[in-house]
Structures are given as C-alpha cells and as structure tokens.
Short mmCIF file of C-alpha atoms in Angstrom, two decimals:
data_model
loop_
_atom_site.label_atom_id
_atom_site.label_comp_id
_atom_site.label_asym_id
_atom_site.label_seq_id
_atom_site.Cartn_x
_atom_site.Cartn_y
_atom_site.Cartn_z
CA UNK A 1 123.36 81.36 128.08
CA UNK A 2 121.80 80.43 124.77
CA UNK A 3 124.36 80.58 121.97
CA UNK A 4 122.00 79.33 119.29
CA UNK A 5 120.96 82.91 118.51
CA UNK A 6 124.33 83.59 116.94
CA UNK A 7 124.57 80.38 114.94
CA UNK A 8 124.47 80.12 111.19
CA UNK A 9 121.93 77.90 109.41
CA UNK A 10 122.68 74.22 109.94
CA UNK A 11 122.40 71.69 107.16
CA UNK A 12 120.80 69.21 109.55
CA UNK A 13 117.84 71.50 110.28
CA UNK A 14 117.66 73.76 107.24
CA UNK A 15 115.19 71.60 105.30
CA UNK A 16 112.85 71.54 108.29
CA UNK A 17 113.35 75.27 108.87
CA UNK A 18 112.60 76.03 105.23
CA UNK A 19 109.42 73.94 105.31
CA UNK A 20 108.22 75.45 108.60
CA UNK A 21 109.10 78.95 107.42
CA UNK A 22 107.12 78.45 104.23
CA UNK A 23 104.06 77.37 106.20
CA UNK A 24 104.36 80.19 108.74
CA UNK A 25 105.06 82.79 106.05
CA UNK A 26 102.07 81.85 103.91
CA UNK A 27 99.78 81.68 106.94
CA UNK A 28 101.03 85.05 108.17
CA UNK A 29 99.98 86.97 105.06
CA UNK A 30 96.19 86.71 105.53
CA UNK A 31 96.63 86.65 109.30
CA UNK A 32 98.65 89.88 109.26
CA UNK A 33 96.15 91.66 107.03
CA UNK A 34 93.29 90.48 109.25
CA UNK A 35 95.09 91.71 112.36
CA UNK A 36 95.45 95.14 110.78
CA UNK A 37 91.73 95.20 110.06
CA UNK A 38 91.00 94.09 113.61
CA UNK A 39 93.14 96.96 114.91
CA UNK A 40 91.25 99.47 112.80
CA UNK A 41 94.38 100.54 110.91
CA UNK A 42 95.59 100.03 107.37
CA UNK A 43 95.74 96.22 106.92
CA UNK A 44 99.21 96.67 105.44
CA UNK A 45 100.40 97.86 108.85
CA UNK A 46 99.42 94.48 110.22
CA UNK A 47 101.26 92.60 107.47
CA UNK A 48 104.34 94.83 107.74
CA UNK A 49 104.37 94.29 111.50
CA UNK A 50 104.34 90.54 110.95
CA UNK A 51 107.06 90.69 108.31
CA UNK A 52 109.45 92.96 110.18
CA UNK A 53 108.64 91.71 113.68
CA UNK A 54 109.24 88.08 112.78
CA UNK A 55 112.72 88.58 111.35
CA UNK A 56 113.73 91.16 113.97
CA UNK A 57 112.60 88.90 116.79
CA UNK A 58 114.40 85.94 115.23
CA UNK A 59 117.74 87.66 115.74
CA UNK A 60 117.08 89.40 119.06
CA UNK A 61 115.00 87.17 121.36
CA UNK A 62 116.28 84.38 123.57
CA UNK A 63 113.52 82.04 122.39
CA UNK A 64 114.41 79.99 119.33
CA UNK A 65 110.83 79.61 118.15
CA UNK A 66 109.12 82.83 119.25
CA UNK A 67 107.26 84.42 116.34
CA UNK A 68 107.00 88.13 117.13
CA UNK A 69 103.84 89.20 115.34
CA UNK A 70 100.64 91.08 115.95
CA UNK A 71 98.22 89.44 118.36
CA UNK A 72 94.48 89.70 118.77
CA UNK A 73 94.81 91.22 122.23
CA UNK A 74 97.23 93.90 121.07
CA UNK A 75 95.09 94.63 118.02
CA UNK A 76 92.06 95.23 120.24
CA UNK A 77 94.05 97.72 122.31
CA UNK A 78 95.24 99.51 119.18
CA UNK A 79 91.65 99.74 117.93
CA UNK A 80 90.70 101.69 121.05
CA UNK A 81 93.45 104.32 120.69
CA UNK A 82 91.51 107.36 119.50
CA UNK A 83 94.65 109.34 118.65
CA UNK A 84 95.29 107.05 115.70
CA UNK A 85 92.01 108.14 114.13
CA UNK A 86 92.14 111.79 115.14
CA UNK A 87 95.75 112.53 114.20
CA UNK A 88 96.55 114.59 111.12
CA UNK A 89 98.85 111.73 110.08
CA UNK A 90 97.39 108.39 111.25
CA UNK A 91 100.21 106.37 109.69
CA UNK A 92 102.91 108.32 111.54
CA UNK A 93 100.90 108.17 114.76
CA UNK A 94 100.89 104.38 114.43
CA UNK A 95 104.65 104.45 113.84
CA UNK A 96 104.97 106.42 117.07
CA UNK A 97 102.82 103.96 119.00
CA UNK A 98 104.87 100.98 117.81
CA UNK A 99 108.18 102.66 118.64
CA UNK A 100 106.96 103.73 122.10
CA UNK A 101 105.72 100.19 122.74
CA UNK A 102 109.15 98.92 121.80
CA UNK A 103 110.87 101.38 124.10
CA UNK A 104 108.64 100.29 127.00
CA UNK A 105 109.56 96.66 126.31
CA UNK A 106 113.25 97.52 126.12
CA UNK A 107 113.07 99.25 129.50
CA UNK A 108 111.34 96.20 130.99
CA UNK A 109 114.06 93.97 129.60
CA UNK A 110 116.90 96.17 130.82
CA UNK A 111 115.34 96.19 134.30
CA UNK A 112 115.22 92.36 134.21
CA UNK A 113 111.48 92.30 134.85
CA UNK A 114 110.98 88.94 133.17
CA UNK A 115 110.93 87.14 136.52
CA UNK A 116 108.02 89.30 137.68
CA UNK A 117 105.60 87.59 135.30
CA UNK A 118 105.48 84.50 137.48
CA UNK A 119 103.13 86.50 139.71
CA UNK A 120 100.51 86.64 136.93
CA UNK A 121 98.16 83.77 137.78
CA UNK A 122 96.85 81.26 135.28
CA UNK A 123 93.26 82.23 136.14
CA UNK A 124 93.97 85.83 135.19
CA UNK A 125 95.44 84.75 131.86
CA UNK A 126 92.50 82.46 131.07
CA UNK A 127 90.03 85.23 131.83
CA UNK A 128 92.06 87.70 129.81
CA UNK A 129 92.26 85.43 126.75
CA UNK A 130 88.53 84.66 126.84
CA UNK A 131 87.67 88.34 127.16
CA UNK A 132 89.86 89.11 124.16
CA UNK A 133 88.13 86.39 122.16
CA UNK A 134 84.68 87.78 122.93
CA UNK A 135 85.79 91.30 122.01
CA UNK A 136 87.26 90.10 118.73
CA UNK A 137 84.01 88.41 117.74
CA UNK A 138 81.90 91.43 118.69
CA UNK A 139 84.28 93.82 116.97
CA UNK A 140 84.20 91.95 113.66
CA UNK A 141 80.44 91.57 113.25
CA UNK A 142 80.34 94.51 110.83
CA UNK A 143 82.92 92.91 108.54
CA UNK A 144 81.22 89.52 108.84
CA UNK A 145 77.68 90.72 108.12
CA UNK A 146 78.25 93.73 105.88
CA UNK A 147 76.19 95.89 108.24
CA UNK A 148 77.83 98.65 110.30
CA UNK A 149 75.63 99.08 113.37
CA UNK A 150 75.52 102.26 115.44
CA UNK A 151 76.38 102.30 119.12
CA UNK A 152 78.87 103.59 121.70
CA UNK A 153 80.57 100.22 122.24
CA UNK A 154 80.94 96.72 120.78
CA UNK A 155 78.21 95.16 122.91
CA UNK A 156 75.59 97.74 121.90
CA UNK A 157 76.60 97.47 118.25
CA UNK A 158 76.36 93.67 118.44
CA UNK A 159 72.83 93.87 119.88
CA UNK A 160 71.91 96.39 117.19
CA UNK A 161 73.17 93.97 114.53
CA UNK A 162 71.13 91.04 115.83
CA UNK A 163 68.01 93.21 116.06
CA UNK A 164 68.23 94.18 112.38
CA UNK A 165 68.69 90.92 110.44
CA UNK A 166 67.06 92.45 107.37
CA UNK A 167 69.93 94.92 107.01
CA UNK A 168 72.62 92.26 106.83
CA UNK A 169 74.29 91.57 103.49
CA UNK A 170 73.49 87.93 102.79
CA UNK A 171 76.38 87.30 100.43
CA UNK A 172 78.96 88.88 102.71
CA UNK A 173 77.63 86.84 105.64
CA UNK A 174 77.65 83.65 103.56
CA UNK A 175 81.26 84.16 102.50
CA UNK A 176 82.34 84.87 106.07
CA UNK A 177 80.58 81.85 107.55
CA UNK A 178 81.83 79.56 104.78
CA UNK A 179 85.38 80.75 105.40
CA UNK A 180 85.11 80.04 109.13
CA UNK A 181 83.57 76.62 108.50
CA UNK A 182 86.23 75.72 105.96
CA UNK A 183 89.04 76.69 108.34
CA UNK A 184 87.53 74.52 111.08
CA UNK A 185 87.17 71.55 108.73
CA UNK A 186 90.66 71.89 107.24
CA UNK A 187 92.23 71.97 110.71
CA UNK A 188 91.17 68.34 111.02
CA UNK A 189 92.90 67.30 107.80
CA UNK A 190 96.56 66.99 106.72
CA UNK A 191 96.22 70.58 105.44
CA UNK A 192 95.67 71.93 108.96
CA UNK A 193 98.87 74.01 108.98
CA UNK A 194 97.74 75.81 105.84
CA UNK A 195 94.02 75.67 106.55
CA UNK A 196 93.64 79.43 106.86
CA UNK A 197 95.46 80.06 103.58
CA UNK A 198 93.49 77.43 101.66
CA UNK A 199 90.18 78.67 103.07
CA UNK A 200 90.90 82.29 102.17
CA UNK A 201 92.00 81.38 98.64
CA UNK A 202 89.00 79.10 98.07
CA UNK A 203 86.36 81.56 99.26
CA UNK A 204 88.01 84.53 97.54
CA UNK A 205 88.09 82.61 94.26
CA UNK A 206 84.44 81.64 94.73
CA UNK A 207 83.44 85.28 95.21
CA UNK A 208 85.22 86.19 91.97
CA UNK A 209 83.70 83.31 90.00
CA UNK A 210 80.19 84.06 91.27
CA UNK A 211 80.54 87.74 90.43
CA UNK A 212 79.60 88.90 93.92
CA UNK A 213 81.04 92.37 93.53
CA UNK A 214 79.32 93.74 96.63
CA UNK A 215 81.51 91.54 98.84
CA UNK A 216 84.32 93.92 99.81
CA UNK A 217 87.94 93.02 99.03
CA UNK A 218 91.19 94.62 100.14
CA UNK A 219 91.27 96.57 96.89
CA UNK A 220 87.83 97.96 97.70
CA UNK A 221 89.25 99.23 100.99
CA UNK A 222 91.97 101.10 99.11
CA UNK A 223 94.68 98.64 100.16
CA UNK A 224 97.37 98.14 97.53
CA UNK A 225 100.26 95.74 98.07
CA UNK A 226 102.79 97.40 95.82
CA UNK A 227 106.09 96.66 97.53
CA UNK A 228 108.09 96.46 100.72
CA UNK A 229 107.57 99.06 103.48
CA UNK A 230 109.59 102.24 103.46
CA UNK A 231 111.04 103.86 106.59
CA UNK A 232 108.86 106.45 108.30
CA UNK A 233 109.64 108.64 111.30
CA UNK A 234 107.50 108.97 114.45
CA UNK A 235 105.21 111.95 115.00
CA UNK A 236 106.57 113.60 118.13
CA UNK A 237 103.49 115.74 118.78
CA UNK A 238 101.40 112.68 119.72
CA UNK A 239 103.95 111.11 122.07
CA UNK A 240 102.29 112.35 125.31
CA UNK A 241 98.89 111.00 124.26
CA UNK A 242 100.35 107.61 123.32
CA UNK A 243 102.47 106.92 126.40
CA UNK A 244 99.75 105.11 128.37
CA UNK A 245 98.52 103.02 125.39
CA UNK A 246 102.13 102.08 124.62
CA UNK A 247 102.78 100.87 128.16
CA UNK A 248 99.51 98.89 128.09
CA UNK A 249 100.47 97.30 124.78
CA UNK A 250 103.92 96.46 126.09
CA UNK A 251 102.46 94.76 129.16
CA UNK A 252 99.98 92.70 127.15
CA UNK A 253 102.58 91.73 124.56
CA UNK A 254 105.14 90.73 127.17
CA UNK A 255 102.65 88.69 129.20
CA UNK A 256 101.62 86.76 126.09
CA UNK A 257 105.24 86.32 125.07
CA UNK A 258 106.07 84.97 128.52
CA UNK A 259 103.85 81.99 127.76
CA UNK A 260 106.21 81.12 124.92
CA UNK A 261 109.31 81.58 127.07
CA UNK A 262 107.87 79.23 129.68
CA UNK A 263 106.53 76.51 127.38
CA UNK A 264 108.86 76.30 124.38
CA UNK A 265 112.38 75.03 125.02
CA UNK A 266 115.12 76.37 122.77
CA UNK A 267 116.65 74.26 120.03
CA UNK A 268 119.59 73.48 122.33
CA UNK A 269 117.30 72.29 125.13
CA UNK A 270 117.66 75.35 127.36
CA UNK A 271 114.88 77.55 128.69
CA UNK A 272 114.69 81.04 127.16
CA UNK A 273 115.56 84.08 129.26
CA UNK A 274 112.28 86.04 129.70
CA UNK A 275 114.07 89.36 130.20
CA UNK A 276 116.05 88.91 127.02
CA UNK A 277 112.81 88.04 125.25
CA UNK A 278 111.51 91.39 126.52
CA UNK A 279 114.48 93.08 124.86
CA UNK A 280 113.97 91.15 121.64
CA UNK A 281 110.32 92.08 121.42
CA UNK A 282 111.27 95.68 122.09
CA UNK A 283 113.73 95.64 119.20
CA UNK A 284 111.07 94.07 116.97
CA UNK A 285 108.56 96.80 117.84
CA UNK A 286 110.97 99.63 117.14
CA UNK A 287 111.88 98.04 113.80
CA UNK A 288 108.23 97.36 112.99
CA UNK A 289 107.25 100.94 113.75
CA UNK A 290 110.01 102.53 111.71
CA UNK A 291 108.92 100.37 108.76
CA UNK A 292 105.21 101.26 109.07
CA UNK A 293 104.19 98.19 111.07
CA UNK A 294 101.77 98.00 113.99
CA UNK A 295 102.80 96.95 117.53
CA UNK A 296 103.81 93.30 117.82
CA UNK A 297 104.56 90.76 120.53
CA UNK A 298 105.25 87.10 121.05
CA UNK A 299 102.41 85.23 119.34
CA UNK A 300 101.58 81.92 121.01
CA UNK A 301 99.56 80.65 118.04
CA UNK A 302 102.20 81.55 115.44
CA UNK A 303 105.00 80.13 117.59
CA UNK A 304 103.04 76.90 118.05
CA UNK A 305 102.41 76.70 114.30
CA UNK A 306 106.10 77.24 113.63
CA UNK A 307 107.07 74.42 115.99
CA UNK A 308 104.30 72.11 114.78
CA UNK A 309 105.42 72.64 111.18
CA UNK A 310 108.82 71.19 112.09
CA UNK A 311 111.05 74.19 112.81
CA UNK A 312 114.48 73.17 114.06
CA UNK A 313 115.92 76.60 114.79
CA UNK A 314 115.16 80.31 114.67
CA UNK A 315 116.06 80.35 110.98
CA UNK A 316 112.54 79.17 110.20
CA UNK A 317 111.40 82.65 111.28
CA UNK A 318 113.82 84.26 108.84
CA UNK A 319 112.45 82.09 106.05
CA UNK A 320 108.90 83.06 107.05
CA UNK A 321 109.69 86.76 106.71
CA UNK A 322 111.29 86.18 103.32
CA UNK A 323 108.17 84.30 102.19
CA UNK A 324 105.97 87.21 103.30
CA UNK A 325 108.18 89.66 101.41
CA UNK A 326 108.04 87.54 98.26
CA UNK A 327 104.24 87.38 98.43
CA UNK A 328 103.96 91.15 98.88
CA UNK A 329 106.34 91.96 96.04
CA UNK A 330 105.41 89.20 93.60
CA UNK A 331 101.75 88.52 94.28
CA UNK A 332 100.40 91.78 95.69
CA UNK A 333 97.75 92.18 93.01
CA UNK A 334 96.42 88.69 93.74
CA UNK A 335 96.33 89.25 97.50
CA UNK A 336 94.38 92.46 96.88
CA UNK A 337 91.45 90.35 95.66
CA UNK A 338 91.03 88.75 99.10
#
C-alpha cells in the first residue's frame, strides 16, 4: 500500500515540488483555457477543471505524479454532446456531465476494474490517440483560420475551409501558425517546459502591439476571469440524456490514466494501484463538476511535464493548483487578452 498519499510536505523534496508545481501551474492556464475551447464550452470550465481536478487528484489517487486534468480526447467527446448546447442551462448541464463521469469512475474503482485495462492492446491505444489528434486538428481549423466553414462534420468543414482560401483571415492564421512554430522551437531550448506559456505571451503581446483588433481574444469571446469558481448544482432533468456520454468519458479518461499508473512509479518506488486511481479520478470529476469544471482524467502529457520538471512528490500538484488560482485571481485581466 502506498502511504505517501498521506504524508506532509518534506523539506528534502519541497523545493523541487515548488519548482515543478510552478511550471505545471503556469503551463496549465493556457492549456486549460484551450481545452475548454476545444470542448466547445466556456473556456473557464476547462481552466476550472484543471485547477480543481489537479488538487483533488493529488489527494485521492494512488499515483504520486498523476495530474488529473482535461485531455484532448475527453474534450472531443464533450464537444459532441448536443445536450450541452441545447439545454436551457448549459453550465449546469456541464456540471451534471462532470459529476456523472465522476460517479462512473467511482463505480469502476469500487468494482476493482483497474486490472481489466491490461486487455486494452497497445495497437488500439495508438490508433485511438492518432484519431484524437486528427480530430483535434480538424476541429480547430475555424479558430486557426478565422473562417467558420459549414458542414455536417469536421471532415466536410475542413474540406470547405481548404476550398475557400480567400475567406480565411490572414492575421488570425498568421498568429496561429506563429504560435505553433514558436512552441515547436522553444521545446528544443532550455525553456521547453514553459514553451507553451512563452509562446502564448509573445504572440498575444505582438497582436496587441500591432493593433490587430480583428484577432479574437478571450475577452472578445465574453470570457472574464474574475475570480475562483463558485459551487453549482447539477441539472437533474438532463441526467438520462447524459448517462451514455458520461460512461464514454469515464472509459476514455480511465484508459488514458492507466498509462500513467503503468509507467510512472510512485515517489516511494511502488507501482500505483489502478483501481484506486479510478477512485481518485472519480473524486476529481465530482469536485470539478460541482465547481463548474469540465470532465477530467489522468493527463499523460501533464504528468510527464510534472515529472520532467523535477517533482518529488504529489505536493507539486498542490502547488500547481495554487499557481493556477493565483493567476486567475491576480492576473485575470491580463489572461483575458490572450
């Protein structure tokens, strides 16, 4: 049994945890907002999910380094849930979806289903991840090009976009491509851990200095970072319609999280308990939902960043959540210019 979960911060690792938490927290702010956009919900729901999920998972999972945040795969599933757009209260419908996803994960954990994931082959996971990547690219062409194409699905809309180059917004496209290029370049420098943050700040500042007002910012989307999330209750009337999406989200989140359980040893050298990680991710989803966050799961990329940045224990995740909260409360007006 892993006892590290109940430990207090250790002086020997705290400096490393603080440094890793700072990196993960700063990186998670633009990443969380982007995940919310990818999911087609209020970007704040993505950031709140990151903030609440990370700290909740830190105290409830078996894995020392598992960052419970939104993932691209889960965001794509959320984007396809029509109830979230059709509901009379989209924000409460999202709360309901997150809570139901958490309940499904809790049930899986209580039934000790963690061992079942060994039957998911590597080939299936590779195909799944590549399919998610393609869908993410196709789904974000409108934000990248400034042109919202018509069509019944992402593939048709992508073809429509490429067939109408004259309708693309050149400045929006230039900013998007420069941001991507800068992230790729910075990942090959000592700034690689903060490459995303530096790239977003640099390109956002350039847009402001150049006076390119037609390039949309978070403020233009009506997103205002004015404080920490407040509790919100689920909308019971949409529960039946959200049961299947919630189970699907739980499965995807748990499968991705299992990769962390299998590949990241705990701080004490033990392997995490996958079923307990199921429970921890369930707790994180319930907490995320009740605080207006979107569904979350074990993020392989965020967990790897946390470990690469030098984390020595799960307290780095607590620091990361505190950093996110400080940015939201103290620098919300600045982030709104992104």
